Amino acid sequence: MLLPFELRTAAHAMAAVRPAREALGGAVPAGVLVDMAARGAVDLSALESADYSRLLEEVGQAILATATPERTDRLFPDNVALMAGGAGGAAGQVSFGHGATGVLWALAEAGVEVPDELVDWLVRAVENSDGLGPGLFDGASGIALALDRLGRAEAAARLWGQVEQVPLVELGTGLADGLPGVGLALLERAPVRDVDALLARATAIGAELLDRLAVEDPWPGGPGLLHGGSGTALFLLHLYGLTEDEELLVGVERALQRDLAGLGLGPDGRRWNTTENSSVWTGTDGIVMVLHEAVKHLDVPWLQETHRSAAVATGRRLEHLPALFRARAGALMAYQTMHSESWTPSHERIALVRLHLGRLDLCGGRRHLHLTGEEVDERETGAAGHLLALAGLLGSGDRRVPFFW
């Protein structure tokens, strides 16, 4: 949904950079305009499609510039992590969610070359970490997934072995540290040396989750991907795509019903346009992205109705994008997801959000990519998460949103 006001605002932003383009002879020398956008000198709507890959590289290099491999306590500042706000648990500063692992993985996913020195730091830090749990965001499966992605198969294999030794009954039902997260890590794993063994493990995780779903509410946290039913639904959907076991779809419906009810979201559209707790990982944006995938397989009237109202509401939310970058980027990702498919040509996907890109303030008015030491909420996305969001919104070829499709 593009309102006249937004069209005028975007047109004004693009017009502001037109003299610069003309002064440069109509062409943009490598990195000049991109560097201006990354520094906040012009907004992202001033860029053209050909500039996007350079923008991702520029943001990636800014993140790499904050690395401190000479330190042993951390590799990156807290707010560079996927999820800002500090690292906790045994994994500490090496974790996927809050530490170096997630940052290096996000760089690789966005196509930014990661120096060997930084991967070496991660391998050493993991070897010196005691008591790692199996979780995706705070434990061994997330680190193993990233090490595979970074080309360190032997180090990854050792961690996968640790994860496989943990009895499933000891894992919780949250994506952050429980069964769905371990399952998603397995299904994202590449390369896979034993497909049958991996599928057997993932199927066992699915069966355990279905058993837990017999409990009235097996999720101890609030709604959302990380701690609620949506994370379970996301994993079960992927597993269904491999096994076509109809029982898994029963679990998907149950898990989504829990989260949607918890947020007061239903077919009447009530509260769909809320900006409160709207991030991908902990709020409504992630939930509707899972909902969009679920309705492709579940012909359930209430779910289909809710999906239709959500599709309208994601457009309505663009009228008043949330203040925080994490929520703005999530709102655009949710909108783009609800109105396109993974095979939709990239120029059509980008066209859905292009006139809103100027409202994604990379620098928060500080001109340096949110890399300062200001206080941040633990639910906020860090700079690596910003990079990942940009790669999803602006990427070429088939859309690739990690853990979704």
Tab-separated table of C-alpha atoms in Angstrom, residues 223 230 255-266 272 287-288 291 302-303 306:
chain	number	residue	atom	x	y	z
A	223	PRO	CA	4.114	-15.102	21.469
A	230	SER	CA	5.468	-19.625	15.858
A	255	ALA	CA	1.034	-23.577	17.514
A	256	LEU	CA	-0.080	-20.626	15.389
A	257	GLN	CA	-3.459	-20.487	17.098
A	258	ARG	CA	-1.680	-20.069	20.417
A	259	ASP	CA	0.426	-17.107	19.272
A	260	LEU	CA	-2.325	-15.349	17.359
A	261	ALA	CA	-4.674	-15.630	20.313
A	262	GLY	CA	-1.962	-14.405	22.654
A	263	LEU	CA	-1.639	-11.194	20.654
A	264	GLY	CA	-5.371	-10.721	20.227
A	265	LEU	CA	-5.004	-11.072	16.463
A	266	GLY	CA	-7.857	-12.590	14.525
A	272	TRP	CA	-3.128	-6.152	13.352
A	287	ILE	CA	4.303	-14.546	13.210
A	288	VAL	CA	2.645	-13.298	10.004
A	291	LEU	CA	1.276	-17.615	8.801
A	302	TRP	CA	-10.212	-19.254	10.299
A	303	LEU	CA	-6.561	-19.362	9.305
A	306	THR	CA	-6.738	-14.315	9.440
